[in-house]
Amino acid sequence: PQLGLLLLPVIMLSQLLWLIGLSALIACWNVFYEDVKYLVSVGLQLLFFLTPVIYFSEQLRYTTLVPDAYREGLFWASHLINPMAALTMAYRKAILPPITIVQENAALGQAMQFPDMPLPLWLVALNLLLGVGVALLGLGYFRKREWEFVERP
């Protein structure tokens, strides 16, 4: 985990950039469109279930529920579409030691083992670059539209 701890500030910076950019975009859209708050609420609930917090990324990558031909693509697509999935995996790999996940299946009477995956550095770098882009886009859009905001009583 020593290398992972050195990456922790980079992971935190990536999350901060995503947060700043998306917050600026959503704040601006919320002024002009009243239904944005409902879309954000539904979108956040969906992303909460797609983020590997109550399950491990390894379970998604090595699951037998998905055919072999689609398993690898589904795993990487889920981590590229949802930036919080990649960040959650990066935090977990940076802070915790490598472990083998054992999942007991009471219905089948067997245990499944999921080997530990290394932290993909390219995914951290991609997430950081996309975070910079989203932050620049969000702040630029906000600065462009901020003079159109009207104070409401």
Backbone as numpy.savetxt, mean C-alpha at the origin, in Angstrom:
# Nx Ny Nz CAx CAy CAz Cx Cy Cz
17.66 -7.95 9.94 16.87 -6.74 9.94 17.71 -5.46 9.94
19.02 -5.56 10.02 19.85 -4.35 10.08 19.72 -3.52 8.81
19.78 -4.17 7.65 19.60 -3.45 6.39 18.20 -2.85 6.31
17.25 -3.58 6.81 15.87 -3.10 6.80 15.69 -1.85 7.65
16.38 -1.80 8.78 16.27 -0.61 9.63 16.86 0.61 8.95
17.87 0.41 8.12 18.43 1.53 7.36 17.45 2.02 6.30
16.60 1.12 5.82 15.60 1.50 4.81 14.36 2.13 5.41
14.22 2.05 6.72 13.01 2.56 7.37 12.73 4.04 7.08
13.72 4.94 7.12 13.42 6.34 6.77 12.96 6.51 5.31
13.49 5.69 4.41 13.07 5.77 3.01 11.61 5.33 2.87
11.25 4.28 3.58 9.87 3.79 3.54 8.92 4.83 4.14
9.34 5.45 5.25 8.51 6.48 5.88 8.37 7.71 4.98
9.44 8.08 4.30 9.39 9.21 3.37 8.43 8.91 2.22
8.47 7.70 1.72 7.56 7.30 0.65 6.11 7.42 1.10
5.82 6.93 2.30 4.46 7.03 2.82 4.05 8.48 3.01
4.95 9.31 3.50 4.65 10.73 3.70 4.34 11.42 2.37
5.11 11.10 1.33 4.87 11.71 0.02 3.52 11.31 -0.54
3.17 10.03 -0.43 1.85 9.58 -0.87 0.76 10.31 -0.09
0.95 10.43 1.22 -0.04 11.08 2.08 -0.23 12.54 1.71
0.85 13.26 1.50 0.76 14.68 1.14 0.05 14.85 -0.21
0.46 14.09 -1.19 -0.12 14.22 -2.53 -1.59 13.88 -2.57
-1.95 12.73 -1.99 -3.37 12.34 -2.02 -4.23 13.25 -1.16
-3.70 13.71 -0.04 -4.46 14.64 0.81 -4.74 15.95 0.09
-3.76 16.47 -0.61 -3.96 17.72 -1.35 -4.99 17.54 -2.46
-4.91 16.43 -3.19 -5.88 16.17 -4.26 -7.30 16.02 -3.71
-7.43 15.21 -2.66 -8.76 14.95 -2.11 -9.33 16.20 -1.46
-8.50 16.98 -0.79 -8.98 18.23 -0.18 -9.49 19.18 -1.24
-8.79 19.27 -2.33 -9.21 20.16 -3.42 -10.50 19.66 -4.07
-10.55 18.39 -4.36 -11.76 17.83 -4.98 -12.96 17.95 -4.06
-12.72 17.82 -2.75 -13.82 17.88 -1.79 -14.48 19.26 -1.76
-13.73 20.29 -2.07 -14.30 21.64 -2.11 -15.27 21.77 -3.28
-14.93 21.20 -4.41 -15.72 21.38 -5.62 -16.80 20.32 -5.82
-16.58 19.13 -5.31 -17.53 18.03 -5.50 -17.90 17.47 -4.13
-19.18 17.50 -3.80 -19.62 17.11 -2.47 -19.57 15.60 -2.23
-19.63 14.80 -3.27 -19.68 13.35 -3.11 -18.30 12.72 -2.93
-17.26 13.50 -2.96 -15.91 12.95 -2.82 -15.74 12.25 -1.48
-16.34 12.79 -0.42 -16.19 12.18 0.90 -16.75 10.76 0.93
-17.82 10.51 0.19 -18.39 9.17 0.15 -17.51 8.22 -0.66
-16.98 8.70 -1.76 -16.08 7.88 -2.58 -14.80 7.55 -1.82
-14.27 8.51 -1.09 -13.06 8.28 -0.30 -13.34 7.26 0.80
-14.49 7.36 1.43 -14.85 6.42 2.49 -14.92 4.98 1.96
-15.59 4.80 0.85 -15.70 3.46 0.25 -14.34 2.98 -0.24
-13.58 3.87 -0.86 -12.25 3.51 -1.35 -11.31 3.10 -0.23
-11.35 3.81 0.89 -10.50 3.46 2.03 -10.88 2.10 2.61
-12.18 1.83 2.72 -12.61 0.53 3.23 -12.14 -0.60 2.32
-12.22 -0.38 1.03 -11.75 -1.38 0.08 -10.24 -1.59 0.22
-9.49 -0.50 0.31 -8.03 -0.61 0.45 -7.63 -1.26 1.77
-8.42 -1.06 2.83 -8.09 -1.70 4.11 -8.10 -3.22 3.96
-9.06 -3.76 3.22 -9.13 -5.20 3.05 -8.10 -5.72 2.06
-7.63 -4.87 1.16 -6.62 -5.28 0.18 -5.19 -5.09 0.69
-5.04 -4.50 1.86 -3.72 -4.27 2.43 -3.38 -5.42 3.38
-2.20 -6.04 3.23 -1.86 -7.21 4.05 -1.52 -6.84 5.49
-2.56 -6.58 6.28 -2.36 -6.33 7.71 -2.80 -7.55 8.51
-3.99 -8.07 8.21 -4.48 -9.25 8.94 -4.03 -10.55 8.27
-3.36 -10.44 7.16 -2.75 -11.60 6.51 -1.36 -11.18 6.03
-0.54 -12.14 5.70 0.82 -11.87 5.25 0.88 -11.84 3.73
1.81 -11.09 3.19 2.00 -11.05 1.74 2.35 -12.43 1.20
3.08 -13.20 1.99 3.48 -14.55 1.57 2.26 -15.44 1.36
1.22 -15.24 2.15 0.01 -16.05 1.98 -0.64 -15.78 0.62
-0.58 -14.55 0.18 -1.14 -14.22 -1.13 -0.26 -14.77 -2.25
1.05 -14.71 -2.05 1.95 -15.15 -3.12 1.97 -16.67 -3.28
1.90 -17.40 -2.17 2.03 -18.86 -2.23 0.71 -19.60 -2.03
-0.42 -18.91 -2.12 -1.70 -19.56 -1.89 -1.99 -20.61 -2.97
-2.75 -21.61 -2.59 -3.15 -22.64 -3.55 -4.57 -22.36 -4.08
-5.18 -21.29 -3.63 -6.53 -20.95 -4.08 -6.53 -20.36 -5.48
-5.39 -19.83 -5.91 -5.25 -19.22 -7.23 -4.42 -20.16 -8.10
-4.82 -20.40 -9.34 -4.02 -21.27 -10.21 -2.59 -20.75 -10.37
-1.66 -21.68 -10.56 -0.23 -21.33 -10.65 0.05 -20.29 -11.72
-0.67 -20.35 -12.82 -0.40 -19.44 -13.94 -0.68 -17.98 -13.58
-1.59 -17.75 -12.62 -1.99 -16.38 -12.28 -1.43 -15.90 -10.95
-0.87 -16.80 -10.16 -0.49 -16.48 -8.79 0.53 -15.35 -8.70
1.62 -15.45 -9.44 2.68 -14.44 -9.38 2.17 -13.09 -9.88
1.42 -13.10 -10.97 0.88 -11.86 -11.51 -0.11 -11.19 -10.57
-0.96 -11.99 -9.92 -1.92 -11.45 -8.97 -1.21 -10.81 -7.79
-0.16 -11.47 -7.31 0.58 -10.94 -6.17 1.19 -9.58 -6.49
1.92 -9.49 -7.60 2.59 -8.23 -7.92 1.60 -7.16 -8.33
0.51 -7.55 -8.99 -0.51 -6.56 -9.36 -1.15 -5.96 -8.11
-1.41 -6.79 -7.11 -2.03 -6.28 -5.88 -1.09 -5.34 -5.14
0.21 -5.56 -5.25 1.17 -4.70 -4.56 1.54 -3.46 -5.38
1.30 -3.49 -6.67 1.57 -2.31 -7.48 0.36 -1.39 -7.56
-0.84 -1.95 -7.51 -2.06 -1.14 -7.56 -2.28 -0.42 -6.23
-2.02 -1.10 -5.14 -2.25 -0.55 -3.81 -0.91 -0.19 -3.18
-0.56 1.08 -3.12 0.74 1.45 -2.55 0.86 1.09 -1.07
-0.24 1.05 -0.34 -0.15 0.69 1.07 0.19 -0.78 1.26
-0.16 -1.63 0.32 0.22 -3.04 0.41 1.73 -3.17 0.33
2.33 -2.46 -0.59 3.79 -2.49 -0.72 4.46 -1.88 0.50
3.91 -0.78 1.01 4.49 -0.15 2.19 4.35 -1.03 3.43
3.21 -1.69 3.58 3.01 -2.58 4.72 4.00 -3.74 4.67
4.19 -4.31 3.48 5.16 -5.38 3.34 6.57 -4.87 3.63
6.89 -3.67 3.17 8.22 -3.10 3.40 8.46 -2.84 4.88
7.47 -2.29 5.58 7.60 -2.07 7.02 7.83 -3.39 7.75
7.03 -4.39 7.39 7.14 -5.69 8.07 8.51 -6.31 7.84
9.00 -6.24 6.61 10.31 -6.83 6.30 11.45 -6.03 6.94
11.27 -4.72 7.07 12.33 -3.88 7.63 12.45 -4.05 9.14
11.34 -4.25 9.82 11.35 -4.25 11.28 11.45 -5.66 11.85
10.72 -6.61 11.29 10.65 -7.95 11.87 11.70 -8.88 11.27
12.15 -9.85 12.05 13.10 -10.83 11.49 12.37 -11.78 10.53
13.12 -12.43 9.63 12.49 -13.38 8.70 11.83 -14.54 9.45
10.62 -14.88 9.04 9.90 -15.99 9.67 9.24 -16.84 8.59
8.99 -18.10 8.94 8.18 -18.97 8.09 6.78 -18.98 8.68
5.81 -18.65 7.88 4.43 -18.56 8.35 3.79 -19.93 8.25
3.19 -20.38 9.34 2.49 -21.65 9.37 1.01 -21.35 9.61
0.18 -21.82 8.69 -1.27 -21.59 8.80 -1.94 -22.94 8.98
-2.63 -23.09 10.11 -3.36 -24.32 10.39 -4.69 -24.29 9.65
-5.02 -25.40 9.00 -6.29 -25.52 8.31 -7.08 -26.63 8.99
-8.01 -26.23 9.86 -8.77 -27.21 10.64 -9.68 -28.06 9.76
-10.20 -27.49 8.70 -11.12 -28.23 7.83 -10.40 -29.38 7.13
-9.17 -29.16 6.70 -8.42 -30.20 6.00 -7.52 -30.99 6.94
-7.37 -30.51 8.16 -6.52 -31.20 9.12 -5.04 -31.15 8.76
-4.60 -30.09 8.15 -3.20 -29.97 7.77 -2.72 -28.54 7.99
-1.42 -28.38 7.98 -0.83 -27.05 8.13 -0.13 -26.68 6.84
-0.27 -25.43 6.44 0.41 -24.93 5.25 1.54 -24.03 5.69
2.68 -24.15 5.03 3.83 -23.31 5.35 4.11 -22.37 4.18
4.35 -21.12 4.52 4.66 -20.09 3.53 6.06 -19.57 3.82
7.03 -19.84 2.96 8.39 -19.36 3.22 8.48 -17.84 3.16
9.44 -17.32 3.90 9.64 -15.87 3.96 10.15 -15.35 2.62
9.68 -14.17 2.24 10.13 -13.52 1.02 11.09 -12.40 1.39
12.12 -12.18 0.60 12.98 -11.02 0.87 12.28 -9.72 0.48
12.74 -8.63 1.05 12.17 -7.33 0.71 12.62 -6.93 -0.68
11.70 -6.76 -1.62 12.09 -6.33 -2.97 12.44 -4.84 -2.97
13.72 -4.55 -3.10 14.17 -3.16 -3.06 13.62 -2.35 -4.23
13.41 -3.01 -5.38 12.86 -2.29 -6.52 11.45 -1.81 -6.23
10.70 -2.55 -5.41 9.34 -2.14 -5.07 9.36 -0.91 -4.16
10.32 -0.86 -3.24 10.48 0.31 -2.37 10.87 1.53 -3.21
11.81 1.34 -4.14 12.25 2.45 -5.00 11.11 2.93 -5.90
10.36 2.00 -6.47 9.22 2.38 -7.32 8.17 3.13 -6.52
7.90 2.65 -5.31 6.92 3.32 -4.45 7.38 4.72 -4.09
8.68 4.90 -3.86 9.22 6.22 -3.55 9.09 7.16 -4.75
9.43 6.67 -5.93 9.32 7.50 -7.14 7.87 7.88 -7.43
6.97 6.92 -7.28 5.55 7.23 -7.48 5.04 8.19 -6.42
5.56 8.06 -5.20 5.19 8.99 -4.13 5.62 10.40 -4.44
6.82 10.56 -4.99 7.29 11.89 -5.41 6.36 12.45 -6.49
6.01 11.62 -7.45 5.12 12.06 -8.52 3.75 12.46 -8.01
3.18 11.65 -7.11 1.86 11.96 -6.56 1.91 13.23 -5.72
2.98 13.42 -4.95 3.11 14.63 -4.13 3.22 15.87 -5.01
4.03 15.79 -6.06 4.16 16.94 -6.96 2.84 17.23 -7.68
2.17 16.18 -8.12 0.88 16.35 -8.79 -0.15 16.95 -7.85
-0.25 16.39 -6.65 -1.25 16.87 -5.69 -1.01 18.30 -5.26
0.24 18.63 -4.93 0.54 20.00 -4.50 0.40 20.99 -5.65
0.81 20.58 -6.85 0.65 21.46 -8.01 -0.80 21.74 -8.32
-1.62 20.70 -8.28 -3.05 20.87 -8.54 -3.70 21.75 -7.47
-3.30 21.51 -6.22 -3.85 22.31 -5.12 -3.48 23.78 -5.27
-2.21 24.05 -5.59 -1.75 25.44 -5.75 -2.46 26.12 -6.93
-2.76 25.36 -7.94 -3.44 25.92 -9.11 -4.89 26.30 -8.79
-5.55 25.47 -7.99 -6.98 25.66 -7.73 -7.29 26.38 -6.42
-6.27 26.67 -5.59 -6.56 27.21 -4.25 -7.24 28.57 -4.29
-7.05 29.34 -5.34 -7.66 30.66 -5.41 -9.12 30.58 -5.82
-9.58 29.39 -6.19 -10.99 29.21 -6.53 -11.82 28.77 -5.33
-11.17 28.48 -4.22 -11.90 28.06 -3.02 -12.72 29.23 -2.51
-13.91 28.95 -2.08 -14.78 29.99 -1.53 -15.07 29.63 -0.08
-14.99 30.63 0.78 -15.32 30.37 2.18 -16.82 30.20 2.31
-17.19 29.18 3.03 -18.61 28.91 3.26 -18.93 29.18 4.73
-20.12 29.66 5.01 -20.46 29.95 6.42 -20.66 28.68 7.21
